[in-house]
Coordinates of C-alpha atoms in Angstrom, one line a residue:
X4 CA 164.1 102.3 160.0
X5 CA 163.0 99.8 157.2
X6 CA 165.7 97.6 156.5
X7 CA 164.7 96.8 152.8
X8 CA 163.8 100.0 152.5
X9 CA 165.9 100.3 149.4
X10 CA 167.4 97.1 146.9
X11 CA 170.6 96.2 147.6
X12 CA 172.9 97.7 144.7
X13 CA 176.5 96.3 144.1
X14 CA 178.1 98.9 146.3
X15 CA 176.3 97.3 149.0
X16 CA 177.1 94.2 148.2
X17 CA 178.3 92.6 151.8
X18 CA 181.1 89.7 151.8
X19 CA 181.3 89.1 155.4
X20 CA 181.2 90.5 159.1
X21 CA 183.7 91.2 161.8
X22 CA 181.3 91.8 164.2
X23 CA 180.4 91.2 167.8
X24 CA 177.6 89.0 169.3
X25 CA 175.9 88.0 172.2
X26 CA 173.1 86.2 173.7
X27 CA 171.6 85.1 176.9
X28 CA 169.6 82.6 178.4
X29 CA 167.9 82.8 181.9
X30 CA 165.3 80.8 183.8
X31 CA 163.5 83.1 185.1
X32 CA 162.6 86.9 183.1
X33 CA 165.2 89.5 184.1
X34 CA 165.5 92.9 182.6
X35 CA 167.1 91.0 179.6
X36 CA 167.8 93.6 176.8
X37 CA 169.3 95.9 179.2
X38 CA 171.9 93.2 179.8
X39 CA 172.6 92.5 176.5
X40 CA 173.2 96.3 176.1
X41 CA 176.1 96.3 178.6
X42 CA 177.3 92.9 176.6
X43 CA 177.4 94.7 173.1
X44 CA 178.7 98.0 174.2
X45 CA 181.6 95.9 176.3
X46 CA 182.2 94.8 172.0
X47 CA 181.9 98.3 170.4
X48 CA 185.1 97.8 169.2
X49 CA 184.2 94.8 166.8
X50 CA 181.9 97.0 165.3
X51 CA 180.3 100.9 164.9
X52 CA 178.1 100.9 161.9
X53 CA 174.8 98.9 163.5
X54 CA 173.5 97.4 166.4
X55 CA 170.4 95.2 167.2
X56 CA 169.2 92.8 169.7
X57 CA 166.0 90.1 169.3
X58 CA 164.5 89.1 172.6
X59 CA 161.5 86.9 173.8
X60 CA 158.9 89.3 175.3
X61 CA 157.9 88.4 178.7
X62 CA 157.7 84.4 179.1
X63 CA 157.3 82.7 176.3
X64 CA 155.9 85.2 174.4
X65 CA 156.6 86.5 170.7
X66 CA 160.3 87.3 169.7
X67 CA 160.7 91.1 169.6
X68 CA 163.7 92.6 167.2
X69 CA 165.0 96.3 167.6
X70 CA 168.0 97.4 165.3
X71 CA 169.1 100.4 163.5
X72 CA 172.8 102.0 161.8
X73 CA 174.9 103.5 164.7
X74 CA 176.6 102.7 168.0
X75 CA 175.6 100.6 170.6
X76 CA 174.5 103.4 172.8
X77 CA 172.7 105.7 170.4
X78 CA 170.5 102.3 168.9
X79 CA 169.9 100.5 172.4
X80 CA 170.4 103.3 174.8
X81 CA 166.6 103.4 175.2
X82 CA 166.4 100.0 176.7
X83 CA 169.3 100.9 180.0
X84 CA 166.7 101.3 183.0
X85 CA 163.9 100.1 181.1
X86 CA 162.0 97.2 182.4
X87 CA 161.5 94.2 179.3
X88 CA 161.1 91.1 181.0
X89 CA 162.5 88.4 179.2
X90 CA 164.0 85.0 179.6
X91 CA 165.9 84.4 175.9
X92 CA 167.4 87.3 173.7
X93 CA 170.8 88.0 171.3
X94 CA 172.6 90.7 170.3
X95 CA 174.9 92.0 167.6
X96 CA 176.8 95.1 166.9
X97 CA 178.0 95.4 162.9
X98 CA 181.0 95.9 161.3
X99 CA 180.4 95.2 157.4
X100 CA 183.9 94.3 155.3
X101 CA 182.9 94.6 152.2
X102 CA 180.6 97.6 151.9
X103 CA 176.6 96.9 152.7
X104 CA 176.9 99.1 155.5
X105 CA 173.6 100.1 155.3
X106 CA 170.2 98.8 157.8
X107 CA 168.7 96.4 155.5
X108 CA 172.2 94.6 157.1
X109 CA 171.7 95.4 160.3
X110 CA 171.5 92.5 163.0
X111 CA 170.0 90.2 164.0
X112 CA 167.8 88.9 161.3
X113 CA 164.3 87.6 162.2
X114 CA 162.3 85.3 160.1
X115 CA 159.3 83.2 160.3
X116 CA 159.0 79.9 158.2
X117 CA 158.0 76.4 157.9
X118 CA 160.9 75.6 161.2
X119 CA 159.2 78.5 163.1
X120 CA 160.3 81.2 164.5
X121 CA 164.7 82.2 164.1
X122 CA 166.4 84.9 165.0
X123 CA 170.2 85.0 164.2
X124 CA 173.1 86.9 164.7
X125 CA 176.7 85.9 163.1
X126 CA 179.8 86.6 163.3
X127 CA 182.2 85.9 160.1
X128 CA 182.4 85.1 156.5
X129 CA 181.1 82.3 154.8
X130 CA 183.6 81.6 151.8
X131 CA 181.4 79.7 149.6
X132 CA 178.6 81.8 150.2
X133 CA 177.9 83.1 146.2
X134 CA 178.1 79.1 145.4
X135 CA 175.4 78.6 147.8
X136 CA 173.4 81.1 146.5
X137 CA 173.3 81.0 143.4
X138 CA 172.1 77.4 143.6
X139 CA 169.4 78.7 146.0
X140 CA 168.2 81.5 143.8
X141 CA 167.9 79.4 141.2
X142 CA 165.5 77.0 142.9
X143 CA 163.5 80.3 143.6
X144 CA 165.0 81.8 147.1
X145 CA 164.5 85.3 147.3
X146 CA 167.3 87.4 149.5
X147 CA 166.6 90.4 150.7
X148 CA 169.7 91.5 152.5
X149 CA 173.3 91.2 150.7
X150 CA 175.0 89.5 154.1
X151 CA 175.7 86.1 153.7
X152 CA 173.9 85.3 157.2
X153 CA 170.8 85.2 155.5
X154 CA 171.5 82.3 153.4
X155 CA 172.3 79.9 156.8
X156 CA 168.2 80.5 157.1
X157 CA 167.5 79.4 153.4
X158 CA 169.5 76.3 154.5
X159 CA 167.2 75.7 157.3
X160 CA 164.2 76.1 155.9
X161 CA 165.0 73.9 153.2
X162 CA 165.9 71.3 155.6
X163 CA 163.7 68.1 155.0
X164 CA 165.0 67.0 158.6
X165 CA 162.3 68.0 161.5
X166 CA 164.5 67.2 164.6
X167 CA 166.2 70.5 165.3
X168 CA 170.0 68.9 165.7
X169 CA 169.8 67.5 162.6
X170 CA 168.0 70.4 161.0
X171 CA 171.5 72.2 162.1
X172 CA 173.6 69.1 161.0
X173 CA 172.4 69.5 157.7
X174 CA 172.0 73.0 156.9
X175 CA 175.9 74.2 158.8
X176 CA 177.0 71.2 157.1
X177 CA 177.1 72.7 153.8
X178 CA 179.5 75.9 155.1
X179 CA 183.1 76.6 154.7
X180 CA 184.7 79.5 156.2
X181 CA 184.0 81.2 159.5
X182 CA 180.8 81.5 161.4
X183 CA 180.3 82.0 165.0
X184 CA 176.6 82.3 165.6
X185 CA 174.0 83.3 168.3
X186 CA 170.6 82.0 167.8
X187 CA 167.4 81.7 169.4
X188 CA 164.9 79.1 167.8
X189 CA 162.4 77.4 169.4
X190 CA 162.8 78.5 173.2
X191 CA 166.4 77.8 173.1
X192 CA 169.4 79.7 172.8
X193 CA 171.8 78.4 170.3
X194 CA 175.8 78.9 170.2
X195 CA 177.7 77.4 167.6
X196 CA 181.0 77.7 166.4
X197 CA 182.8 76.6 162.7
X198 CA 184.4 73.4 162.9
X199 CA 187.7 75.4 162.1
X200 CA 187.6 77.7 165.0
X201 CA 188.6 81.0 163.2
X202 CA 186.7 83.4 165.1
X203 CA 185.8 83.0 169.0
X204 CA 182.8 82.7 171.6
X205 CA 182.8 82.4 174.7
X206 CA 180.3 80.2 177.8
X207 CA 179.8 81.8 181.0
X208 CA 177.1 82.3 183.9
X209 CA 176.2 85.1 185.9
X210 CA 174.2 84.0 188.4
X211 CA 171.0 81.4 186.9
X212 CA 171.8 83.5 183.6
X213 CA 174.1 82.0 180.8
X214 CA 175.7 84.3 178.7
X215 CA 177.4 83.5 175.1
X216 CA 179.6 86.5 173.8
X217 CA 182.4 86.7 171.1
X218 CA 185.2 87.5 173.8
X219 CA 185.5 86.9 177.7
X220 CA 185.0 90.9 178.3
X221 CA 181.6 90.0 177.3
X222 CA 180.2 87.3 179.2
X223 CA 182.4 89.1 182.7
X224 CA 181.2 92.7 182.1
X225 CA 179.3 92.0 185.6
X226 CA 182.5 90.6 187.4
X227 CA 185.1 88.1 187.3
X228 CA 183.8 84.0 187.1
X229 CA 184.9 80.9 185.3
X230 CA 183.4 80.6 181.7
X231 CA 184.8 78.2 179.0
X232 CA 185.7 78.7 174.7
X233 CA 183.0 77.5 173.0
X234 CA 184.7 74.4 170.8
X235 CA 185.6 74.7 167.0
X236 CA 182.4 73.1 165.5
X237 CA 180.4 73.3 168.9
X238 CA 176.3 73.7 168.9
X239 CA 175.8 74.2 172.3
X240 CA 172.2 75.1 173.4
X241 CA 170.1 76.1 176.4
X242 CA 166.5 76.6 177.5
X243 CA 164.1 75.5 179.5
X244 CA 164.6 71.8 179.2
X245 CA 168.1 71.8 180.0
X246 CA 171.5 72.5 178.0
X247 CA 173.0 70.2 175.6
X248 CA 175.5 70.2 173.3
X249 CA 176.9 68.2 169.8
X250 CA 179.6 68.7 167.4
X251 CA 178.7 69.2 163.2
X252 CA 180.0 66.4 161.7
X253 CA 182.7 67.8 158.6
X254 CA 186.4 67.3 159.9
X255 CA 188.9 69.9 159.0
X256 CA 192.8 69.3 159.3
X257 CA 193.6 71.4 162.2
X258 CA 192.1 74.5 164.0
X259 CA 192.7 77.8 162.3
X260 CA 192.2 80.5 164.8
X261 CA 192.4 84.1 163.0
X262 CA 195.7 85.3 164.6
X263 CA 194.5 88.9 164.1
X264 CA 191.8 88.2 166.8
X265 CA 194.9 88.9 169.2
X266 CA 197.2 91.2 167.1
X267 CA 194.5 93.8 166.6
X268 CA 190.6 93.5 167.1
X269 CA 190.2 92.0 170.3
X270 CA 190.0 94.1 173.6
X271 CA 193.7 93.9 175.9
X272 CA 191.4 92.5 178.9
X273 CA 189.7 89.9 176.9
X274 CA 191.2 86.1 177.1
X275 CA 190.8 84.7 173.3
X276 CA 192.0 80.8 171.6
X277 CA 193.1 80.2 175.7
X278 CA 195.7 83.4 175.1
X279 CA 196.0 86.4 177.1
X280 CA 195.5 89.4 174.2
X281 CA 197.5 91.8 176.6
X282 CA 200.6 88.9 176.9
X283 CA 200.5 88.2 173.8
X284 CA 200.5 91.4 172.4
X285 CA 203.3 92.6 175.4
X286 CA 205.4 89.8 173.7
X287 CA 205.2 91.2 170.2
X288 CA 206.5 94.3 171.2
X289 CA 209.4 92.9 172.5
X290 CA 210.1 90.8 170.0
X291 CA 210.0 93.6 167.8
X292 CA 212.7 95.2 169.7
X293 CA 214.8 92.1 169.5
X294 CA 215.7 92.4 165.9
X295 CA 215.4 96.4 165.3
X296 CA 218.4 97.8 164.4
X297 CA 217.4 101.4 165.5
X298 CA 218.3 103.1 168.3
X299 CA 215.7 105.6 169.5
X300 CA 215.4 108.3 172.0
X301 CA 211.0 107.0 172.7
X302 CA 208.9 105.0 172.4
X303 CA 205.2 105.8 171.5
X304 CA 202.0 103.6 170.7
X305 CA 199.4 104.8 167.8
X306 CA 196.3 104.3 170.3
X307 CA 194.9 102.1 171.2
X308 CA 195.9 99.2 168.7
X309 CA 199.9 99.9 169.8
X310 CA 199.6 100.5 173.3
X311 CA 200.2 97.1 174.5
X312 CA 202.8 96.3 172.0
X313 CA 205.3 99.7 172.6
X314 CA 204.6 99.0 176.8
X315 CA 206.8 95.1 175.6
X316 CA 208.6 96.8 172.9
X317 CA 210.0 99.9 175.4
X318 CA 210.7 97.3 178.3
X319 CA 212.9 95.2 176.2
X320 CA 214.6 98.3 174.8
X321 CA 215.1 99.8 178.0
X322 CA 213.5 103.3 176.3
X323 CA 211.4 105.6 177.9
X324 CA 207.6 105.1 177.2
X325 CA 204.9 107.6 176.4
X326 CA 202.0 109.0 174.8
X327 CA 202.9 111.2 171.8
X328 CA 199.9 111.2 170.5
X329 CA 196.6 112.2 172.5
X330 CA 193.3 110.1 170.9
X331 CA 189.9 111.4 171.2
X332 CA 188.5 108.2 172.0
X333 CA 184.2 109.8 170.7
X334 CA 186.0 109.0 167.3
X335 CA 185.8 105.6 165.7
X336 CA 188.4 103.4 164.5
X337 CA 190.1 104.2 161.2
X338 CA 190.7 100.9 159.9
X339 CA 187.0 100.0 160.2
X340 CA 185.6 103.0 157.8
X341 CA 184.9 102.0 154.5
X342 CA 186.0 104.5 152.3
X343 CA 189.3 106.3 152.2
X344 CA 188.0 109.7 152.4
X345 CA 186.2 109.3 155.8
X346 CA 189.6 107.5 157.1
X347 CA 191.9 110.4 156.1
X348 CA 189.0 112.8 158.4
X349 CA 188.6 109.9 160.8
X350 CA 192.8 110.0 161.9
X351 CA 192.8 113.8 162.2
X352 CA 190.0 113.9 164.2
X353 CA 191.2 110.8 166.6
X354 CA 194.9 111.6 166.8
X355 CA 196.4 114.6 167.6
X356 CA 200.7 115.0 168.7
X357 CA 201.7 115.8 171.8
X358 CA 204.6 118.1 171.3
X359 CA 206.6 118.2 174.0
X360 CA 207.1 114.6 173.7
X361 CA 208.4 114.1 170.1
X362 CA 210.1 117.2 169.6
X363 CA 213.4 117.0 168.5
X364 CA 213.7 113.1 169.3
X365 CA 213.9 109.6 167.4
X366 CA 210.5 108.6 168.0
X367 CA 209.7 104.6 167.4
X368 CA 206.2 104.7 167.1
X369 CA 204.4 101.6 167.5
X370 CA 201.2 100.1 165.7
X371 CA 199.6 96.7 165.2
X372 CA 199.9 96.3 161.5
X373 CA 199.4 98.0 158.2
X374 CA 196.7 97.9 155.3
X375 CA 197.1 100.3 153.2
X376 CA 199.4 102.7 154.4
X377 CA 196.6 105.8 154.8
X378 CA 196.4 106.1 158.3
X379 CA 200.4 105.7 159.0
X380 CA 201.2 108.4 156.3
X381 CA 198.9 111.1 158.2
X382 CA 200.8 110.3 161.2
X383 CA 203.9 110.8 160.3
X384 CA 203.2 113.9 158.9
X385 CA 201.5 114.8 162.1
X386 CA 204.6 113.9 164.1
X387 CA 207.0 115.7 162.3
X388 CA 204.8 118.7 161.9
X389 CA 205.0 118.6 165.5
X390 CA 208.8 119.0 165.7
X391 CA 209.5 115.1 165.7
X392 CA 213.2 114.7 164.7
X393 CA 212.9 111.3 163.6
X394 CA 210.0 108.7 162.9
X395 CA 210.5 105.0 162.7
X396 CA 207.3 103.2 162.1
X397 CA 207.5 99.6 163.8
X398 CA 204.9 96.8 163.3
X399 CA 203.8 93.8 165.7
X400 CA 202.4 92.0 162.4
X401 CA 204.1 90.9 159.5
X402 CA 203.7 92.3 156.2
X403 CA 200.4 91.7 154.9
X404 CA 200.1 90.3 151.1
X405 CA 197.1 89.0 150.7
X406 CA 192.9 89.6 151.4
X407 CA 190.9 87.5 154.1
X408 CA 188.0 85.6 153.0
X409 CA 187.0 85.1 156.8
X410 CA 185.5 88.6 157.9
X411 CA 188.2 91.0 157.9
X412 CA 188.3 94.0 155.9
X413 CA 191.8 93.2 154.3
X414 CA 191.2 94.4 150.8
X415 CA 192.6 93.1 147.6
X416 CA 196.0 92.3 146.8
X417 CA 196.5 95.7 144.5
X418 CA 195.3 97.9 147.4
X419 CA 197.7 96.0 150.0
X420 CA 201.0 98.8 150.3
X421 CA 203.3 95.6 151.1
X422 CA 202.3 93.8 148.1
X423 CA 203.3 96.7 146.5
X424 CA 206.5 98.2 147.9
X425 CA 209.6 97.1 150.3
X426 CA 209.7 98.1 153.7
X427 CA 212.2 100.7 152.2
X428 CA 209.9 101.9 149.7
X429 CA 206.8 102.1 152.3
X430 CA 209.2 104.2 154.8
X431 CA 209.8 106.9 151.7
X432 CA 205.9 106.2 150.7
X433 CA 204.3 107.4 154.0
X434 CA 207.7 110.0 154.9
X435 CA 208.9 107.8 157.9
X436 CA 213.0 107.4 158.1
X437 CA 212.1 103.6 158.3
X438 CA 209.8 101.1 158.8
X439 CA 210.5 97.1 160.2
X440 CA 208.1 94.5 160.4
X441 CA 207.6 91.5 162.7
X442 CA 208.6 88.3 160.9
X443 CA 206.1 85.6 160.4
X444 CA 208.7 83.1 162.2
X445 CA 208.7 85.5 165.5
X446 CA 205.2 85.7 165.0
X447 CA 204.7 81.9 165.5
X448 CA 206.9 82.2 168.3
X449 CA 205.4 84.7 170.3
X450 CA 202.0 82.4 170.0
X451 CA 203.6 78.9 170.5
X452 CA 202.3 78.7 174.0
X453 CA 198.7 79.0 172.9
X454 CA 196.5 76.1 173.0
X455 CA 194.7 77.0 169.3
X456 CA 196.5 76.6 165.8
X457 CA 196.3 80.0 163.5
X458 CA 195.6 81.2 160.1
X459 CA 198.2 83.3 159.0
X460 CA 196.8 83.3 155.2
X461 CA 196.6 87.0 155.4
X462 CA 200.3 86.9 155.6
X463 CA 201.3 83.8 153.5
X464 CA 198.2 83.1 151.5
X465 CA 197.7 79.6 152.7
X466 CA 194.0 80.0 152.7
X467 CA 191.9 77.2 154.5
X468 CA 189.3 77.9 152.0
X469 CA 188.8 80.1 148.9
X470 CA 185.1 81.7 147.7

């Protein structure tokens, strides 16, 4: 499929990615886009609407690039059991935030200009992206995709540096916001991270091979081994010559980890920030059933996003736990589809009661957080269609008043439901008896232990940085 097949309109237009990425280095060729299939499909749940990978064919030779719309095993599928030698290759699978779901956004992008050959695949949101281009575009740059992750290859380009560290210096220098990137450029393979650490990526080896990859499921989908957090404002690189590594140069105040990495998108089994996602998310629950006033008769996650967090919040509570609602897990996630109408067909294809385990009883149901109220509303209908007696929604976030300017699809302030209504109000909005948020304060508790700082702007509003 042509990604510019078509000009990007404003419904396309694309203000960031929450996406996963990956990328691998080895010495000698291995059957390298194979393994970068098992390292993006191990990150299908940072992203369903694209999936691409970039590797160096055979030894040295030219970069080859294969992406397309669709999942990870539909778009690469072809390349499991196929022989590709390579040495050097990256990955990405797409989640858009902001429309610009199509191809022509697909990942990675590969261009060829006056540095050479780049191939790039990034995870996050630039903030002052539209500032940046708009002074490009007016010196004559052209952009052909709407993602911001084309303009970080303007900036290279236009480098007047020739030495490739300070090529990257200068052109990551100008960035604000969040950008964890995979690269491959000049023989190398490139992992760098924003100097304020919002999103992750991860070190690791497997053997001679070194593998990058947004979470630690990625780089140990072959087996447990020791791999490290690649540093807030990191450039770590590897290639035939060795590995190296330098920090960019701007200073920020203090790390500011996206706490939602662990409330919500990352998998249960992944380590992220130097935090367990299944501890932390164990302790959320039960902080949750601290301060609830209501006494139930179950306990029940929305799966998957609630699992973890009703398994703490029913231990603490001393109630039963259990599924009472069955997922079809061939349907995608709900809070990743980009219009309301394919959310609304999206739940009642995924989620489904289970009777015999709601009827009649005070069910606490258990999710991660809550948008816009769509998906909670159909499920509460669903339970009490099914003979639920009582439905208290219970959430391991806190109320969320405000967009993210960082790569998650939080939308704007007027779409929010608690921007909107009380906790009362949302309870009658949706037809649940009541609903209870996790404080901000218990929140900060639960992740006190962690070794990263947080942004919790999405709650509070204290952005880092503003577009």
């Amino acid at each position: 499929m042509n990604p510019h097949s078509n000009p990007p309109t404003e419904n396309d237009k694309d203000l960031g990615h929450y996406c996963g990425i990956a990328g691998i280095w080895s010495p000698q060729p291995i059957d390298l886009p194979e393994r970068l299939f098992y390292m993006l499909f191990s990150l299908q749940h940072r992203g369903q609407e694209g999936a691409g990978i970039c590797y160096e064919n055979g030894q040295g030779g030219p970069l080859e690039l294969f992406k397309d719309s669709g999942m990870v095993s539909s778009v690469l599928g072809r390349f499991v059991g196929a022989k590709h030698p390579s040495r050097l290759g990256i990955g990405h699978t797409r989640y858009s935030t902001s429309g610009g779901s199509g191809a022509r956004n697909a990942q990675p992008l590969l261009v060829n200009c006056n540095k050479g050959d780049i191939a790039i695949a990034h995870n996050g949101n630039i903030s002052n992206s539209e500032r940046l281009k708009a002074e490009l575009s007016a010196e004559g740059a052209i952009f052909q995709a709407t993602s911001d992750t084309e303009l970080i290859l303007h900036l290279m380009s236009r480098s007047k540096q020739s030495d490739p560290e300070m090529i990257i210096r200068e052109a990551f220098g100008r960035l604000e916001g969040a950008f964890s990137i995979v690269m491959v450029w000049k023989g190398r393979l490139y992992a760098l991270r924003d100097p304020d650490g919002f999103r992750p990526l991860y070190l690791a080896r497997s053997g001679d091979a070194t593998l990058v990859g947004s979470e630690t499921c990625a780089v140990q989908f072959s087996g447990p081994g020791d791999c490290r957090e690649i540093k807030p404002g990191e450039v770590y690189s590897v290639g035939p010559e060795g590995e190296s590594s330098f920090f960019l140069d701007r200073k920020v105040a203090h790390c500011s980890s996206c706490v939602f990495e662990l409330i919500y998108f990352a998998r249960p089994d992944s380590g992220v920030f130097g935090e367990s996602v299944y501890g932390l998310r164990r302790r959320l629950g039960a902080a949750l059933a601290d301060i609830d006033p209501v006494k139930g008769d179950v306990v029940i996650p929305v799966p998957d996003s609630g699992n973890v967090s009703a398994i703490g919040y029913a231990g603490r509570a001393g109630l039963p736990f259990d599924f009472g609602l069955s997922r079809n897990h061939y349907a995608g996630r709900s809070f990743i589809m980009p219009t309301v109408q394919r959310r609304e067909l999206a739940v009642r294809m995924k989620l489904q009661p289970v009777p015999e385990v709601v009827r009649g009883k005070r069910v606490i149901m258990i999710d991660d957080s809550l948008v816009r109220g769509t998906t909670s509303k159909i499920i509460v209908r669903l339970l009490k269609e099914a003979g639920a007696a009582e439905v208290h929604l219970r959430l391991s976030s806190p109320e969320i008043h405000w967009p993210c300017y960082y790569g998650i699809d939080i939308p704007t302030r007027e779409e929010l439901i608690s921007n909107r209504m009380t906790p009362q109000e949302i309870a009658q909005e949706i037809g649940a008896d009541s609903v209870l948020f996790l404080p901000e304060e218990k929140l900060r508790e639960c992740v006190g232990s962690s070794q990263s700082e947080y942004c919790y702007a999405c709650f509070n509003g204290a952005h880092p940085y503003r577009p």
